[in-house]
Tab-separated table of C-alpha atoms in Angstrom:
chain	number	residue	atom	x	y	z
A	1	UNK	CA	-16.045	-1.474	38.509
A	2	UNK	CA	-19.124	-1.543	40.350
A	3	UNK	CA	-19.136	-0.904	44.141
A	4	UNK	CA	-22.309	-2.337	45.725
A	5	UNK	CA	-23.097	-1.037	49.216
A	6	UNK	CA	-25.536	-3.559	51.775
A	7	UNK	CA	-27.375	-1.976	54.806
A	8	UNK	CA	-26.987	-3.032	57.358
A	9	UNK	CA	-24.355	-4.897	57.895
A	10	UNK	CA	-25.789	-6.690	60.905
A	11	UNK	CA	-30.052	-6.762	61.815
A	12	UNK	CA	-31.220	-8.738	64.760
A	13	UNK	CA	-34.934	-9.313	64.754
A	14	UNK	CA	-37.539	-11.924	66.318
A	15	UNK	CA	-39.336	-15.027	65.211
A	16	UNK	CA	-42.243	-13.572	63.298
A	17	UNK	CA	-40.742	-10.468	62.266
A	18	UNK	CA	-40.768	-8.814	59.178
A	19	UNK	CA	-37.389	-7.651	57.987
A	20	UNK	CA	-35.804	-5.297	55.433
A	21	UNK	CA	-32.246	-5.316	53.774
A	22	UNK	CA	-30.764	-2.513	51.280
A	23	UNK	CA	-28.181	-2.800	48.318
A	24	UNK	CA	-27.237	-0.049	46.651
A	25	UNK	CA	-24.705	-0.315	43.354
A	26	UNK	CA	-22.601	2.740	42.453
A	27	UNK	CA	-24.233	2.977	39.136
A	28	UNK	CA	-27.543	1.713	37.250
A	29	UNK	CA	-27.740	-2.096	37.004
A	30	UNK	CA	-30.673	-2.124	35.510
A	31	UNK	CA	-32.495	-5.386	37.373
A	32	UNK	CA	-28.765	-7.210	36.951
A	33	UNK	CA	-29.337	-8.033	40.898
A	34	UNK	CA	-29.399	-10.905	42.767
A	35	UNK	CA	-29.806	-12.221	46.361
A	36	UNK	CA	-28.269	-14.692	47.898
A	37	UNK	CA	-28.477	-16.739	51.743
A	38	UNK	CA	-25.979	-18.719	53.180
A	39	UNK	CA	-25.536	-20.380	56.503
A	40	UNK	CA	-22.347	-21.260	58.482
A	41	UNK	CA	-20.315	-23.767	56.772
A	42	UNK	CA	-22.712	-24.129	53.742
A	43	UNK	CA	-22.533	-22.751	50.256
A	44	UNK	CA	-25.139	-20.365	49.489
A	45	UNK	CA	-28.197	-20.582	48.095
A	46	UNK	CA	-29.874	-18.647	45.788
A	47	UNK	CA	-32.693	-16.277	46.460
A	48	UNK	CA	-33.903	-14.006	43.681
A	49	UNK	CA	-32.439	-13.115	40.376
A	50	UNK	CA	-33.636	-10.323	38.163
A	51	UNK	CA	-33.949	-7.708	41.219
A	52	UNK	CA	-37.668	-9.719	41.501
A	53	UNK	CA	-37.762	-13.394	40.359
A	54	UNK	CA	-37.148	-15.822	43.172
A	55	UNK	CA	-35.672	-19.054	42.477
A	56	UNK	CA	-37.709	-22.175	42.091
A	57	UNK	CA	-38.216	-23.740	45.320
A	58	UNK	CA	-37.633	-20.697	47.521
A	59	UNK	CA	-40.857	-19.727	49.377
A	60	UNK	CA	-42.803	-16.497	48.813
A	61	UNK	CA	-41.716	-15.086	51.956
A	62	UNK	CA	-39.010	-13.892	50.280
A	63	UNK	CA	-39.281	-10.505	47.987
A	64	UNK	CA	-36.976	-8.476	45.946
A	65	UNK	CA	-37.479	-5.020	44.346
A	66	UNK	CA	-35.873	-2.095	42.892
A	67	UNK	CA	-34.190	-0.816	39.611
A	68	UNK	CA	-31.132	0.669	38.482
A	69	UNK	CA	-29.468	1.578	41.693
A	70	UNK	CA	-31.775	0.934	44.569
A	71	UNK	CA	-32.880	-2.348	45.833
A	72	UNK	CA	-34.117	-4.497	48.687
A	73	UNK	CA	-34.593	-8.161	50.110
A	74	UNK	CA	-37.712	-8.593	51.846
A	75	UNK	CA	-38.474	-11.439	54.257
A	76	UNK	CA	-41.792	-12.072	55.972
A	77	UNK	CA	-42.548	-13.390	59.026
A	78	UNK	CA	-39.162	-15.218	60.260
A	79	UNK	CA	-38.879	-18.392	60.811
A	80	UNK	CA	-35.267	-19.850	62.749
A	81	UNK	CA	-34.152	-21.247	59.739
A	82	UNK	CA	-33.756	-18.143	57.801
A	83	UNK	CA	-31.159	-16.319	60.221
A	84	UNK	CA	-28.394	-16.256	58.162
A	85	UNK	CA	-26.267	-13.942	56.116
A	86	UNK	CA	-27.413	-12.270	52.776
A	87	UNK	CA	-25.308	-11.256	50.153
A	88	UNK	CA	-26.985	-9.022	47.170
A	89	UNK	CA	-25.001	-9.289	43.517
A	90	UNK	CA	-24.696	-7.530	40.411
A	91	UNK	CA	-24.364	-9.318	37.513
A	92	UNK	CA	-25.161	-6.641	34.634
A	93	UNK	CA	-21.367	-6.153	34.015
A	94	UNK	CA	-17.670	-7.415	34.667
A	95	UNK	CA	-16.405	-7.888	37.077
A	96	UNK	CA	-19.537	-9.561	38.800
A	97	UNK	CA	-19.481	-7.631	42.439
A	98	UNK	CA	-21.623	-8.618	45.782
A	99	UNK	CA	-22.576	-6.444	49.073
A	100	UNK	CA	-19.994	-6.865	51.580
A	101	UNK	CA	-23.301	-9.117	53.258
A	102	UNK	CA	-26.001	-8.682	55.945
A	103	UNK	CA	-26.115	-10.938	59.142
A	104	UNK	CA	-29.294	-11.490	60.428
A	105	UNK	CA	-29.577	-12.346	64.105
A	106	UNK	CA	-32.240	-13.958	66.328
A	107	UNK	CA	-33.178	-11.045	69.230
B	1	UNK	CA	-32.263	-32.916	40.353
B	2	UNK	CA	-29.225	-30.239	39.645
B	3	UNK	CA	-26.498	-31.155	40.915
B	4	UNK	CA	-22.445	-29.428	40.537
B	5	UNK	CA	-19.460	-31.662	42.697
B	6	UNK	CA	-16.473	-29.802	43.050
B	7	UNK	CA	-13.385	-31.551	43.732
B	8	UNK	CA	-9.152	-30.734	43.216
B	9	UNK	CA	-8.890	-29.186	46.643
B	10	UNK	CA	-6.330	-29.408	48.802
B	11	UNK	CA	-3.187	-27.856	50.142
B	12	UNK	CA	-0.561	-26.082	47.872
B	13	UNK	CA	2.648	-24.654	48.472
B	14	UNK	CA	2.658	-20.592	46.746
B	15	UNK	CA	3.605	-20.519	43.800
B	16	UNK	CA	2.333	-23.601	42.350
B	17	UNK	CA	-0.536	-25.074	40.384
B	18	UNK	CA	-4.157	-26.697	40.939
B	19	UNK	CA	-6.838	-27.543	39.065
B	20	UNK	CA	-10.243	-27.545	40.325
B	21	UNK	CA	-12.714	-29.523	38.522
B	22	UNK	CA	-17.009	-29.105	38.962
B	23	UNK	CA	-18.711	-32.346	37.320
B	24	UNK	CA	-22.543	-31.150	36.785
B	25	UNK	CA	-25.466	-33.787	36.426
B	26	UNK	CA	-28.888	-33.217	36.356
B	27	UNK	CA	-29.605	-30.838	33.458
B	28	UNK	CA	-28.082	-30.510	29.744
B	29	UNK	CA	-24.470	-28.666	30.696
B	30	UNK	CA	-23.616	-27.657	27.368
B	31	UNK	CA	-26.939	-25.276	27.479
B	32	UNK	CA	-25.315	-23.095	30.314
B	33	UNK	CA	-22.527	-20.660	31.352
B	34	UNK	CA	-20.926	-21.807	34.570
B	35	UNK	CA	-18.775	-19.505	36.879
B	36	UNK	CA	-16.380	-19.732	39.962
B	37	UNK	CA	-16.877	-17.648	42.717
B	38	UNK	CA	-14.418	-18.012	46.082
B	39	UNK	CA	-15.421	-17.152	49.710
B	40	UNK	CA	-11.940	-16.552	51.987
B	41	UNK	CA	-12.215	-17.482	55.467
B	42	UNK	CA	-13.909	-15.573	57.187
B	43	UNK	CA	-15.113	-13.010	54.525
B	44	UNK	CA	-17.678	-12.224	51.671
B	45	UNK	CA	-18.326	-14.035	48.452
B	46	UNK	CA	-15.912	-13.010	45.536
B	47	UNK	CA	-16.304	-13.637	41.755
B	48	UNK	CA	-14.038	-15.481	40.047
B	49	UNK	CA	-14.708	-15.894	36.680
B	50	UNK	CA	-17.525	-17.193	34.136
B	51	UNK	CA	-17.077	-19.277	30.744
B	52	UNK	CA	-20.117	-19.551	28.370
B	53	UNK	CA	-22.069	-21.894	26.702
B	54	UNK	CA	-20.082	-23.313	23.600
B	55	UNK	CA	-23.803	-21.624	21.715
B	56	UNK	CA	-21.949	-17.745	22.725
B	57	UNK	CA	-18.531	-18.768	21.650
B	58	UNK	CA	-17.466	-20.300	24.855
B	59	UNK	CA	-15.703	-16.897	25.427
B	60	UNK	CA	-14.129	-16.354	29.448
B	61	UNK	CA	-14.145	-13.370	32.012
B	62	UNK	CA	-11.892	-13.234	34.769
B	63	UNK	CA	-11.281	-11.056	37.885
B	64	UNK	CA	-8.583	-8.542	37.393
B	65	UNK	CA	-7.055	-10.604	40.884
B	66	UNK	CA	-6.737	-14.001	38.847
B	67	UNK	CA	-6.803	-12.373	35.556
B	68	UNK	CA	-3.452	-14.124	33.568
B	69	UNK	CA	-3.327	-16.892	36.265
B	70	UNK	CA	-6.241	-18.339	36.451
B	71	UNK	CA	-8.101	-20.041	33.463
B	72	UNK	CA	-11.652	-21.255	33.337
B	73	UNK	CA	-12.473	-24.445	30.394
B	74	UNK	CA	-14.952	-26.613	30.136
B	75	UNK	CA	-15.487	-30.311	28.759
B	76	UNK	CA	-19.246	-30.376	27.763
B	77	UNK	CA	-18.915	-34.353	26.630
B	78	UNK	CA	-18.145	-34.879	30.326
B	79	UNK	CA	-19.531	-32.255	31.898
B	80	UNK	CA	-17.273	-30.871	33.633
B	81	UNK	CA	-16.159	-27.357	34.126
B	82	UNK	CA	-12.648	-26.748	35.330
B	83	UNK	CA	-10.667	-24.171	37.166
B	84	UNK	CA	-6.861	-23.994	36.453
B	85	UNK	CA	-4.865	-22.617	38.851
B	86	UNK	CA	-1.378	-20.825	38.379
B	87	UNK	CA	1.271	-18.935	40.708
B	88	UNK	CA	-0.847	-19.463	43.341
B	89	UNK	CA	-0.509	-17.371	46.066
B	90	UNK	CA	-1.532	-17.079	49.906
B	91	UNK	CA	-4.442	-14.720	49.254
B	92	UNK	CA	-5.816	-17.535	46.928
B	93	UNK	CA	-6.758	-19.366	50.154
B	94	UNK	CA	-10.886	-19.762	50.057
B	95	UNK	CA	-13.735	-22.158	49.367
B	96	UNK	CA	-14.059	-22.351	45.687
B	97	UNK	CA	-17.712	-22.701	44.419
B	98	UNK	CA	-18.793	-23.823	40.981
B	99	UNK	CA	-22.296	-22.093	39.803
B	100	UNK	CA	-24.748	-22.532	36.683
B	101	UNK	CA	-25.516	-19.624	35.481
B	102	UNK	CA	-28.523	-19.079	32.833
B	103	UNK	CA	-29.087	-15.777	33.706
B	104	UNK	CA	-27.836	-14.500	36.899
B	105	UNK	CA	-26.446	-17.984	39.332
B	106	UNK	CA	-28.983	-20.603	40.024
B	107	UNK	CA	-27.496	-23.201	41.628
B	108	UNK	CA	-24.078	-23.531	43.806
B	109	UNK	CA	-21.440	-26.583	44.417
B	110	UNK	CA	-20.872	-27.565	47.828
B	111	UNK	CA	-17.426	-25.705	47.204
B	112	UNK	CA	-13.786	-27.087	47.665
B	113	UNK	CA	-11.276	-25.386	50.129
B	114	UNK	CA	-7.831	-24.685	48.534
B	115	UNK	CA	-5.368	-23.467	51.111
B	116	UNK	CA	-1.864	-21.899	49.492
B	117	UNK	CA	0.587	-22.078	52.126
B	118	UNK	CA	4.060	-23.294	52.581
């Protein structure tokens, strides 16, 4: 099975900021990856499929990149609504597997 | 607009059954695969399981957890995808969400809590 590894598990940052989160899978996933936000109490929304692709709707403050084994979310200047937790997600084999998720916090 | 309703919920004794059902509107539901994923209180998001379109044989994949137990169908005249549960037990206890999937999950359910306790 494929382990996938977030970093960090936690990230505060302020209003404006700029912020970075890393998945790593255990072996090459191609661009099998995925990103996903959710917010207490609410299912989650999708982000970005394809390690690159965002989802119609979601805003271009939101980036994804990498291949094979290395990847990250990007999200430009923060707004409050996007403090939340992100999960990342392989889906180039079974069983599907997700990052044990990143909470981002308001500083 | 998209749209996936979960509903079959509820509270269950272990050991027992449940069937979960996610009624889709919105797009043409015999054009995707769907999957289940759960979310445990208080934890990360776990895969269930994933049934394709009717088009790639309408084949199944299952966690090894709920592998023999659990069994994902769908009815495409209703569109409805369905999650049958068996021998439930405690550990079963999450939110269960229904996705589309075309290629990678697009869009999520709402999700419906099934709590296995006696």
């Amino acid at each position: 099975d494929i382990q996938m590894t977030q970093s960090p598990s936690s990230l505060s940052a302020s209003v404006g900021d700029r912020v970075t989160i890393t998945c790593r899978a255990s072996q090459g996933i191609s661009n099998y990856l995925a990103w996903f936000q959710q917010k207490p109490g609410k299912a989650p929304k999708s982000l970005i499929y394809a390690a690159s692709s965002l989802q119609s709707g979601v805003p271009s403050k939101f980036s994804g990149s990498g291949s094979g084994t290395d990847f990250t979310l990007t999200i430009s200047s923060l707004q409050p609504e996007d403090f939340a937790t992100y999960y990342c997600q392989q889906y180039n084999s079974y069983p599907y597997s997700f990052g044990q998720g990143t909470k981002l916090e308001i500083k | 607009e998209v749209q996936l309703v979960e509903s079959g919920g509820g509270l269950v004794q272990p050991g027992r059954s449940l069937r979960l059902s996610c009624t889709a509107s919105g797009f043409t539901f015999g054009d995707y695969a769907m999957s289940w994923f759960r979310q445990a209180p208080g934890k990360g998001l776990e895969w269930v399981g994933f049934i394709r379109s009717k088009a790639y044989g309408g084949t199944t994949e299952y966690a090894a957890s709920v592998k023999g137990r659990f069994t994902i169908s769908r009815d495409d005249s209703k569109s409805i995808a369905y999650l049958q549960m068996n021998s439930l037990k405690t550990e079963d206890t999450a939110v269960y969400y229904c996705t589309r999937d075309p290629a990678g999950t697009d869009y999520w359910g709402q999700g419906t809590l099934v709590t296995v306790s006696s």
